[in-house]
CSV table of C-alpha atoms and ligand atoms in Angstrom, one decimal:
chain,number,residue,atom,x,y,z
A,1085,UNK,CA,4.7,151.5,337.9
A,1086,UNK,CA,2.8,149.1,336.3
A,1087,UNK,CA,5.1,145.6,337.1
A,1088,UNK,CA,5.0,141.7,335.6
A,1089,UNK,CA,6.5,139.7,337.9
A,1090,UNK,CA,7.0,135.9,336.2
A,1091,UNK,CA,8.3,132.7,338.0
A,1092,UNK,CA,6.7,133.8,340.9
A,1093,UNK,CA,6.2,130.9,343.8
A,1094,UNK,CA,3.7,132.1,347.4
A,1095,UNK,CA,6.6,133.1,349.0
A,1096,UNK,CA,8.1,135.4,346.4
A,1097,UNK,CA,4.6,137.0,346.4
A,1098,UNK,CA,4.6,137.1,350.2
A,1099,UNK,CA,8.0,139.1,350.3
A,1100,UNK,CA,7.6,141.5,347.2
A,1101,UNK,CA,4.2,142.7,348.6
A,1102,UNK,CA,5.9,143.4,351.9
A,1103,UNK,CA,8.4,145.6,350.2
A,1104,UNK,CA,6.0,147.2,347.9
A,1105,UNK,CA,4.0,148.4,350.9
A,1106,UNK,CA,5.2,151.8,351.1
A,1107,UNK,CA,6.3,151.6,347.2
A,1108,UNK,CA,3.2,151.4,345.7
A,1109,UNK,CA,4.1,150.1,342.6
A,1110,UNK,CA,1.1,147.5,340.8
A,1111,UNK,CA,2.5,144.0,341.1
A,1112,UNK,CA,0.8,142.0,338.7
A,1113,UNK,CA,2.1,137.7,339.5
A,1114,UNK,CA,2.4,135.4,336.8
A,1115,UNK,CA,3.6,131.7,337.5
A,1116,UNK,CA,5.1,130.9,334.1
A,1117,UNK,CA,8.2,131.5,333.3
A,1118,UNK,CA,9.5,134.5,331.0
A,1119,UNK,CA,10.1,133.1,327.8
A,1120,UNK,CA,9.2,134.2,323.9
A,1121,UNK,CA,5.8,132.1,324.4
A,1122,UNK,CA,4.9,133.9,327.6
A,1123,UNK,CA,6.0,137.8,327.3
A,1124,UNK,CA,2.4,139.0,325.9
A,1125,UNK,CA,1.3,138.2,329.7
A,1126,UNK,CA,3.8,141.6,330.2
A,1127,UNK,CA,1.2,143.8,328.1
A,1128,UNK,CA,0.4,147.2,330.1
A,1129,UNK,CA,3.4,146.8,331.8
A,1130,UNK,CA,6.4,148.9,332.2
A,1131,UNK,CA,8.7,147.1,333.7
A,1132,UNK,CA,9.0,143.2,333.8
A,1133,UNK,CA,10.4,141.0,336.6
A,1134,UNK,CA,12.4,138.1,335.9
A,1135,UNK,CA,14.2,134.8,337.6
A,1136,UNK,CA,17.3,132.6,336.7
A,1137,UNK,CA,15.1,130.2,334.1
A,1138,UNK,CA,13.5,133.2,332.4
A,1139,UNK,CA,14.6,133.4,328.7
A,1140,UNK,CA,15.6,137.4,328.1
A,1141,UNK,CA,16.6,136.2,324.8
A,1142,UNK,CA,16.6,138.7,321.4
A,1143,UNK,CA,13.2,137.5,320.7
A,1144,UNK,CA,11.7,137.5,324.1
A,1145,UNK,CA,12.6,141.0,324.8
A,1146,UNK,CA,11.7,142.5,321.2
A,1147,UNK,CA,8.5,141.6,322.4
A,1148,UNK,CA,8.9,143.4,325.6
A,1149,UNK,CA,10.2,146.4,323.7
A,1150,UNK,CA,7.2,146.4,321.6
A,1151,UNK,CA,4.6,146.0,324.5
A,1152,UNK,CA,5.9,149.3,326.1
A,1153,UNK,CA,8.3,147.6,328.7
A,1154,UNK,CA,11.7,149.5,329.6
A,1155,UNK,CA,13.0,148.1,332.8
A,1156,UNK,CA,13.7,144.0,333.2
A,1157,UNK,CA,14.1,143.8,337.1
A,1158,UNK,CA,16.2,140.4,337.5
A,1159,UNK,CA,15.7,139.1,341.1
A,1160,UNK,CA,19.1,137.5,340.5
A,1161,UNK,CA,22.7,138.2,340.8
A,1162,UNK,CA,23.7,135.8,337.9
A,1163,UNK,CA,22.4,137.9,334.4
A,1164,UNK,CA,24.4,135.0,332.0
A,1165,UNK,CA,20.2,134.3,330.9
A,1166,UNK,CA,19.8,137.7,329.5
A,1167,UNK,CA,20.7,138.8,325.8
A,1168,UNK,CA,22.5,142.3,327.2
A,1169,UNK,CA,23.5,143.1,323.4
A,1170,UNK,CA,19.7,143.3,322.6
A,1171,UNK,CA,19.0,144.9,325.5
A,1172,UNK,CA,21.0,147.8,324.7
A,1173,UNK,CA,20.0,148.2,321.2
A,1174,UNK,CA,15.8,147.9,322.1
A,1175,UNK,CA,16.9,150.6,324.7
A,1176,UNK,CA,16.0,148.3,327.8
A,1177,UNK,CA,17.3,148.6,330.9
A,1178,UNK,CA,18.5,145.7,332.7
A,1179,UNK,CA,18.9,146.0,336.5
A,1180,UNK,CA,19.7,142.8,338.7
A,1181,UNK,CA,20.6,141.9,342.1
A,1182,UNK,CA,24.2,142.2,342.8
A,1183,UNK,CA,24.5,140.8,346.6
A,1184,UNK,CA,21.6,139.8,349.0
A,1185,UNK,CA,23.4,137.0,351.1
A,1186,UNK,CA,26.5,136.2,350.2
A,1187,UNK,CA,26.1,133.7,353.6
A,1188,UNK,CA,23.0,131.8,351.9
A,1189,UNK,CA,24.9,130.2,349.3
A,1190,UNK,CA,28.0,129.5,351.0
A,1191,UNK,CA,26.4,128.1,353.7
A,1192,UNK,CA,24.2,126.0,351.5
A,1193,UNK,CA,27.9,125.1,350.0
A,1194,UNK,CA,28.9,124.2,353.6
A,1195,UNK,CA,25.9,122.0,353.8
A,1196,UNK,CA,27.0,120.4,350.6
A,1197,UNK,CA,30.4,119.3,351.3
A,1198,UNK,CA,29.8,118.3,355.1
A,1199,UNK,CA,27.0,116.0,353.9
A,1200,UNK,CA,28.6,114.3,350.6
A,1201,UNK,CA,31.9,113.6,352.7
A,1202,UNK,CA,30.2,112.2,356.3
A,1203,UNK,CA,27.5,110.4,354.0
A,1204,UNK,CA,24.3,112.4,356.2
A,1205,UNK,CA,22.1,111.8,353.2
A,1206,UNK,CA,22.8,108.2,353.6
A,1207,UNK,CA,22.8,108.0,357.6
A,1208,UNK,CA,19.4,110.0,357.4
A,1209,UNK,CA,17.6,106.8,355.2
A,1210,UNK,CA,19.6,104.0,356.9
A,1211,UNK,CA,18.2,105.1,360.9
A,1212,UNK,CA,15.0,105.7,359.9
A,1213,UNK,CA,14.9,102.2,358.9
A,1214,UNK,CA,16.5,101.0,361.8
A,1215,UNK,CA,19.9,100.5,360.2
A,1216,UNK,CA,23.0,101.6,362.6
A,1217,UNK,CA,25.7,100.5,361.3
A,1218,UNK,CA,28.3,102.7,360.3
A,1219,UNK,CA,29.7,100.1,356.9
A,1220,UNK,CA,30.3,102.8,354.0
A,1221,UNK,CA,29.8,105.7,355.9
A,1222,UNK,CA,33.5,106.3,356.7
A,1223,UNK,CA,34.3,110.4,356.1
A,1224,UNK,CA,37.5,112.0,356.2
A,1225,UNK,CA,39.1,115.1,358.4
A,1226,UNK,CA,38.2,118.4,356.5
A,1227,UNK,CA,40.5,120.1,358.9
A,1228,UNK,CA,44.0,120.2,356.9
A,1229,UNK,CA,42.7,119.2,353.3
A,1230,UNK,CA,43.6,121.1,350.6
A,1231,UNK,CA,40.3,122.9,349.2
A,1232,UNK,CA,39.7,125.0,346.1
A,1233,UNK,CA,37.6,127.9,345.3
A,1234,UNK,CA,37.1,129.3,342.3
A,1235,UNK,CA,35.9,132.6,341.7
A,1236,UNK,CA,36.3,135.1,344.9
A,1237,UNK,CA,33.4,137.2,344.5
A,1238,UNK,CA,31.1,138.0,347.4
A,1239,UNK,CA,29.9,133.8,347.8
A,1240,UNK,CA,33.5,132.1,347.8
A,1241,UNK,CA,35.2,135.1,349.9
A,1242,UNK,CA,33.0,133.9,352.2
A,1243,UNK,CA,33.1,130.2,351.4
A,1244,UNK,CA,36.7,130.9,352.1
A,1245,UNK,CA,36.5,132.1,355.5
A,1246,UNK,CA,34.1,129.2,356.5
A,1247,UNK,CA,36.9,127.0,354.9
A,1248,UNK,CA,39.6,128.6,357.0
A,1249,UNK,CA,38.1,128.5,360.1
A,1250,UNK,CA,37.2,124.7,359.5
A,1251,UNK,CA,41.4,124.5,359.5
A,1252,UNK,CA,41.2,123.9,355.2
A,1253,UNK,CA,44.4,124.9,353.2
A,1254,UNK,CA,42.6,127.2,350.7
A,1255,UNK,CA,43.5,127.7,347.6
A,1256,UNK,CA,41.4,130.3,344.9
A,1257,UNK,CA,41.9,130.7,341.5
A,1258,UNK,CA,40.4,134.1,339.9
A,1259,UNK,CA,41.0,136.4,337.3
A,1260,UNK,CA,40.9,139.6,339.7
A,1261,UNK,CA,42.1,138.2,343.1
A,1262,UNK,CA,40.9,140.1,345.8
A,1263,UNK,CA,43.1,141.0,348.5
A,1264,UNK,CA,40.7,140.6,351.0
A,1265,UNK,CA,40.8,137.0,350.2
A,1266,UNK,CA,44.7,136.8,349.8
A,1267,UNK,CA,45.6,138.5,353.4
A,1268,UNK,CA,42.9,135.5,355.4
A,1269,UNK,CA,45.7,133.5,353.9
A,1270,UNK,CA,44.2,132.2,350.6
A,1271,UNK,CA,46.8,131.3,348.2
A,1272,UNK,CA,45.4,132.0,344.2
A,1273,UNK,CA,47.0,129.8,341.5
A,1274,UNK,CA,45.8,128.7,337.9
A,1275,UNK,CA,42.3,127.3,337.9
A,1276,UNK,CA,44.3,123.7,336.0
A,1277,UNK,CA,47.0,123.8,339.4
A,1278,UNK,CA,44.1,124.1,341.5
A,1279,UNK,CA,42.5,121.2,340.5
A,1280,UNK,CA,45.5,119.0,340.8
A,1281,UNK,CA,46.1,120.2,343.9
A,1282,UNK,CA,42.7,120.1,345.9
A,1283,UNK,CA,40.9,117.8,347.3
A,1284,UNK,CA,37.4,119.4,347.3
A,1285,UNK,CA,36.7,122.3,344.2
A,1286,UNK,CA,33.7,124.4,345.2
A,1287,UNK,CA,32.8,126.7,341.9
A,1288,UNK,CA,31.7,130.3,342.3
A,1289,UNK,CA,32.4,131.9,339.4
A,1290,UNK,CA,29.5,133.3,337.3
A,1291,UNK,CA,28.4,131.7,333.6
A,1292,UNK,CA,30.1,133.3,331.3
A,1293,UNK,CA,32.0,132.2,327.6
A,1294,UNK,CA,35.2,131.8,329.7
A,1295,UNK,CA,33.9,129.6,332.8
A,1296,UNK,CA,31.2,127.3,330.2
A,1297,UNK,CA,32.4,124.3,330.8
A,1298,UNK,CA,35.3,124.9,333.0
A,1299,UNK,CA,35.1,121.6,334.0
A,1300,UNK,CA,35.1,119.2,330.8
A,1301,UNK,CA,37.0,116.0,329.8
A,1302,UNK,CA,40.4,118.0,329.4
A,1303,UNK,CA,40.0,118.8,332.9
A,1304,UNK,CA,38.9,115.7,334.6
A,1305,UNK,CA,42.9,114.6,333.9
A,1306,UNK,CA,44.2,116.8,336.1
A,1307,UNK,CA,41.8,116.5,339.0
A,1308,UNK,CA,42.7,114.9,342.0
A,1309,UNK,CA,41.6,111.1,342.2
A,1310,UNK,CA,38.2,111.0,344.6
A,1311,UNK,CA,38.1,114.9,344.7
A,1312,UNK,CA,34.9,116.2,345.8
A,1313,UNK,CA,33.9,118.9,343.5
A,1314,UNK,CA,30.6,121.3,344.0
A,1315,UNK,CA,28.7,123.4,341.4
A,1316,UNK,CA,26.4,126.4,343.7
A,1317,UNK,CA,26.9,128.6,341.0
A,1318,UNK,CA,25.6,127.8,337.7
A,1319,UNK,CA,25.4,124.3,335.8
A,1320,UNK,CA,26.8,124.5,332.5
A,1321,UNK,CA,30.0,125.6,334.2
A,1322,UNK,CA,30.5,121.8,334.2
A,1323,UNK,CA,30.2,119.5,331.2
A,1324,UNK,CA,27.9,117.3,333.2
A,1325,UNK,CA,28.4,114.4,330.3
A,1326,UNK,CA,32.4,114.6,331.3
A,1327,UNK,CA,31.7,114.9,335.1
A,1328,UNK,CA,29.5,111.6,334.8
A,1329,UNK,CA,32.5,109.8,333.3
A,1330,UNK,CA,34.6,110.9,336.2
A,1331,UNK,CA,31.9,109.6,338.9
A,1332,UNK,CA,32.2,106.3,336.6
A,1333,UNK,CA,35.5,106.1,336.7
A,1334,UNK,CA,36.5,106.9,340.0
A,1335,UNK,CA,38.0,110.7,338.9
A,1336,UNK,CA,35.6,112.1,341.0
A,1337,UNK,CA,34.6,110.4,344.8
A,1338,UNK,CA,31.5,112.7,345.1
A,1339,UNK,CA,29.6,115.2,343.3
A,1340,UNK,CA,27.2,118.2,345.2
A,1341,UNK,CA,25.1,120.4,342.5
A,1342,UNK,CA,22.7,122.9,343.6
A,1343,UNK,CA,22.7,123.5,339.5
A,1344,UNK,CA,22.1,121.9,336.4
A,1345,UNK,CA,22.6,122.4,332.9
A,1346,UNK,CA,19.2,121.7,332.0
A,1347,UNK,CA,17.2,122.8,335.2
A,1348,UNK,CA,14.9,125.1,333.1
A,1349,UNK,CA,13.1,121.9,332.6
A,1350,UNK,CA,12.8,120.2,336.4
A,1351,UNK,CA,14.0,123.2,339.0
A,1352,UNK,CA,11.3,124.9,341.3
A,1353,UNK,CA,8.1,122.5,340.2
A,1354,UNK,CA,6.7,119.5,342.2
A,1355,UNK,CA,7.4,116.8,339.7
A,1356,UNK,CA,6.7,114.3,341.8
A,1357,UNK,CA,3.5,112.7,340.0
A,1358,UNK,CA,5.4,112.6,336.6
A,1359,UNK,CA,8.7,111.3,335.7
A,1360,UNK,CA,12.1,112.4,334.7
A,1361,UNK,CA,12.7,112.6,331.2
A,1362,UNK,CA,16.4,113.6,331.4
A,1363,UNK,CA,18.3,110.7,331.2
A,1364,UNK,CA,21.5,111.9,331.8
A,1365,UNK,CA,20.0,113.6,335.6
A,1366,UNK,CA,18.4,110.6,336.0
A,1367,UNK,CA,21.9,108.6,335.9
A,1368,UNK,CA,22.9,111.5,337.9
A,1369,UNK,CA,20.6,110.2,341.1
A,1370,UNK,CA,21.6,106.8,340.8
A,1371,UNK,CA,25.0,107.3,342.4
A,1372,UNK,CA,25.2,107.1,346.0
A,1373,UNK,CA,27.8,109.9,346.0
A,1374,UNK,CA,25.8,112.4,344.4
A,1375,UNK,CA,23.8,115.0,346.2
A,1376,UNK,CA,21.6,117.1,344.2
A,1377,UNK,CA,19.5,119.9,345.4
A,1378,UNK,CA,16.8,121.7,342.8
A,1379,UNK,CA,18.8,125.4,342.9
A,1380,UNK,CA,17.9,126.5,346.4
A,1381,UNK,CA,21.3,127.5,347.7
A,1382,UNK,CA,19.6,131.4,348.1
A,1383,UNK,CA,16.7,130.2,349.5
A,1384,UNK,CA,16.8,131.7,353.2
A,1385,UNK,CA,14.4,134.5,354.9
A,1386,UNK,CA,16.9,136.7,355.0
A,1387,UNK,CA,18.5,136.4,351.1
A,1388,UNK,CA,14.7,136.3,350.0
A,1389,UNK,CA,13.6,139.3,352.0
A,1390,UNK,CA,16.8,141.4,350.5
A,1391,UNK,CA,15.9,140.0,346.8
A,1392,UNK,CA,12.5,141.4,347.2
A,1393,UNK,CA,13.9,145.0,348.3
A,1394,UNK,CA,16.2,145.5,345.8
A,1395,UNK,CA,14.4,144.6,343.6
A,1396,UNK,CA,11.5,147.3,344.4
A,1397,UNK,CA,14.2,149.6,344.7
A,1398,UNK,CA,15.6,149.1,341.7
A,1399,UNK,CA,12.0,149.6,340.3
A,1400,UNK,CA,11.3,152.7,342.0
A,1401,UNK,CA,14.4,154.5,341.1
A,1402,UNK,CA,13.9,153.4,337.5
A,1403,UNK,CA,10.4,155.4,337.8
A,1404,UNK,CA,11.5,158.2,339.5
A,1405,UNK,CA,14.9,159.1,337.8
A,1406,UNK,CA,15.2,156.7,335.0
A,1407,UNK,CA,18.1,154.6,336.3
A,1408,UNK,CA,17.7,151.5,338.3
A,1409,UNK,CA,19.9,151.6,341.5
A,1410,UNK,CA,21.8,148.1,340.4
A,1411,UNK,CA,22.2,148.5,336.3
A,1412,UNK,CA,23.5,145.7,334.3
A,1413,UNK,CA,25.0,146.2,330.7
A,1414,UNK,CA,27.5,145.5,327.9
A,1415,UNK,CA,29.2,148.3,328.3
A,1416,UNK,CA,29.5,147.8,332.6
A,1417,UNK,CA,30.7,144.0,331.5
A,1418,UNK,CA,33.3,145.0,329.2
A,1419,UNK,CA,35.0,148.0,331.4
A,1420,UNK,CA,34.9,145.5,334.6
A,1421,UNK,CA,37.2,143.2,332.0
A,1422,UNK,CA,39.4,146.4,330.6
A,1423,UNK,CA,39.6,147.2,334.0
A,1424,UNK,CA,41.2,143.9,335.4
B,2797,NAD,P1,30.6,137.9,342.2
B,2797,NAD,O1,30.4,138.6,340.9
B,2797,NAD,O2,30.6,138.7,343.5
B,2797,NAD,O3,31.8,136.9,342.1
B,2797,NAD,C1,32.2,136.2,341.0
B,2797,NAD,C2,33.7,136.0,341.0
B,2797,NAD,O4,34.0,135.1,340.0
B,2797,NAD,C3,34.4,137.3,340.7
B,2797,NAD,O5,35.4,137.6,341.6
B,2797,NAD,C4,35.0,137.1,339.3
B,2797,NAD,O6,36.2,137.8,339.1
B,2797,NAD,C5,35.2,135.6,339.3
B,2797,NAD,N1,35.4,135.0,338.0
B,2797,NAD,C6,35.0,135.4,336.8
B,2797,NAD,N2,35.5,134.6,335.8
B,2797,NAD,C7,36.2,133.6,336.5
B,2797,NAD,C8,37.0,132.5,336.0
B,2797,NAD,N3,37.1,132.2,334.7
B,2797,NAD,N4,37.6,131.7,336.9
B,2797,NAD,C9,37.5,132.0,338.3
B,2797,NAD,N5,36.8,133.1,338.7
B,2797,NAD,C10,36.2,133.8,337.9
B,2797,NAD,O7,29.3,136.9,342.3
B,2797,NAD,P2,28.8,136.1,343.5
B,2797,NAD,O8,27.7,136.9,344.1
B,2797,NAD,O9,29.9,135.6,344.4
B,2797,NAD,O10,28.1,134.8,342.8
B,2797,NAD,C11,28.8,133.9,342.1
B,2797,NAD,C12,27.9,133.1,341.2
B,2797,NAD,O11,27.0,132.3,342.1
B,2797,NAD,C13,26.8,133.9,340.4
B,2797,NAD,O12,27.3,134.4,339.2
B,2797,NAD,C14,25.7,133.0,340.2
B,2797,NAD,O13,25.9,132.3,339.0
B,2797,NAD,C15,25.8,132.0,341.4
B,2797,NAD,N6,24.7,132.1,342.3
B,2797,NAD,C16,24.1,130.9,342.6
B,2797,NAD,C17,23.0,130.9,343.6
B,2797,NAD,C18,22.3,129.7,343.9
B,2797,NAD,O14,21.2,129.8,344.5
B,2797,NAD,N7,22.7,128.5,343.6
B,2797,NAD,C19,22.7,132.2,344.2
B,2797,NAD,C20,23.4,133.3,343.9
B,2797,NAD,C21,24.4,133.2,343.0
């Protein structure tokens, strides 16, 4: 099959041509991302390859339809950036990829909460400069805080056994608890009693009508003061507006995003040379107790090698048998819901 592959970086290009070795499919790279603007660089192409800033909107994939494309690969889990309902009705398959490593993200998370709470981005700066004293880098215990995960999918079932073994009280909230979860000992209340109860909220739920803006300004009242709260999963799950009046106000002690509501914009370039135009990220970095990293909680050998696999899988099955392995659509969405 004839592939466009967009938002591609070295290393994606390294790992998809290792898995298309014995495949054989023509790979065709494209650094842009997918976007209306961009999808004539799909023409000759049956199937199109997409990352979590591509725009599958109605009018990019009309285009798509019209070039000749039928499969949109998504090297991503997360699909909230695709227009399923148009989709459907252009007759384009969506395919995605469901699990790769459930331990990347997690133990980016990990990394996240360990380093806001013993301040390691601050003790990094402060010895290379010769600085050892320890002022303002007091941390707490994790071991018996009260922690809460939202959303117990593959990522926080395993955020919550790190948790556990770190001697955490967890607490979940979810609207299909998992009983895996609930017999390592995870209690599952309301997402609002979770808040008030926890002292770090770690978010792994996916974007979706319900969970936009889970945490807004009606929310920050019920956290707990100086809570630690962490978005891996995806950024406008927070109203980052509200959450920056609850770093200003003392709501919330420290902030950890590996997401943003406006990455599109800043994630995955070198931006170095230029300068921020966001002004509300840029207030973002001025606070000692926020951590921000540019959407690389997946990015490990083993999660990238697995991305690259399924995803030529899903491609291959799509051309030999006209179903992708890992399908995404309306209809899947809607009977997970009626099935709950
Ligand atoms: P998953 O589908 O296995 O789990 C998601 C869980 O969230 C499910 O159990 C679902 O029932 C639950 N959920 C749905 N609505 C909810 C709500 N309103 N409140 C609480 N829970 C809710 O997905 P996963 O593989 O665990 O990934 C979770 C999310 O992490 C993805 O959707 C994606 O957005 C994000 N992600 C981020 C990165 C990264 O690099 N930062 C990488 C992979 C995934």
């Amino acid at each position: 099959m004839d592939v466009a592959i967009f938002s591609t970086k070295p290393y994606d290009r390294r790992l998809l041509d290792a898995a298309n070795a014995t495949a054989g499919h023509r790979l065709v790279y494209h650094e842009p991302r997918l976007a209306a603007e961009t999808a004539l660089l799909a023409q000759g192409a049956q199937a199109v390859c997409a990352f979590v800033n591509d725009e599958l909107d109605q009018a990019t994939l009309g285009t798509l339809a019209r070039l000749g494309v039928r499969l949109v690969a998504l090297r991503s889990a997360g699909f909230n950036h695709v227009d399923l309902a148009a989709a459907r009705a252009l007759g384009l398959t969506v395919a995605r990829v469901p699990a790769y490593s459930p331990h990347a993200v997690a133990e980016h998370t990990m990394a996240m909460i360990l380093a806001l709470n013993r301040k390691i981005h601050k003790a990094y700066n402060r010895v290379r400069e010769g600085n050892f004293a320890l002022d303002g880098l007091l941390g707490f215990d994790l071991h018996g805080k009260a922690v809460g995960v939202v959303g117990t999918g593959q990522i926080g079932e395993v955020v919550c056994r790190i948790l556990l073994g770190f001697g955490c009280r967890v607490l979940a909230s979810d609207p299909y608890p998992s009983p895996a979860v609930r017999a390592m000992g995870v209690s599952y209340v309301e997402s609002r009693a979770l808040f008030e109860a926890c002292d770090i909220v770690t978010l792994h739920c996916p974007l979706t009508p319900q969970t936009h803006h889970l945490v807004d300004s009606a929310m920050l009242a019920h956290l707990k003061r100086g809570m630690m709260l962490i978005n891996t999963s995806r950024g406008a799950v927070i109203d980052t507006q509200a959450v920056l009046r609850g770093l200003k106000d003392g709501t919330i002690g420290a902030l950890g995003l590996d997401v943003y509501e406006e990455e599109a914009d800043l994630f995955f370039e070198d931006l170095s040379g230029a300068f921020i135009r966001d002004d509300l990220f840029a207030r973002l970095l001025t606070f000692p107790n926020v951590l921000i990293t540019g959407h690389q909680a997946f990015f490990t050998h083993e999660a990238l090698s697995a991305i690259a696999e399924v995803t030529i899988g899903n491609i291959s099955a799509f051309a030999e048998r006209g179903r992708a392995l890992h399908e995404v659509s309306v209809e899947k969405i809607a009977g997970r819901a009626a099935a709950g």
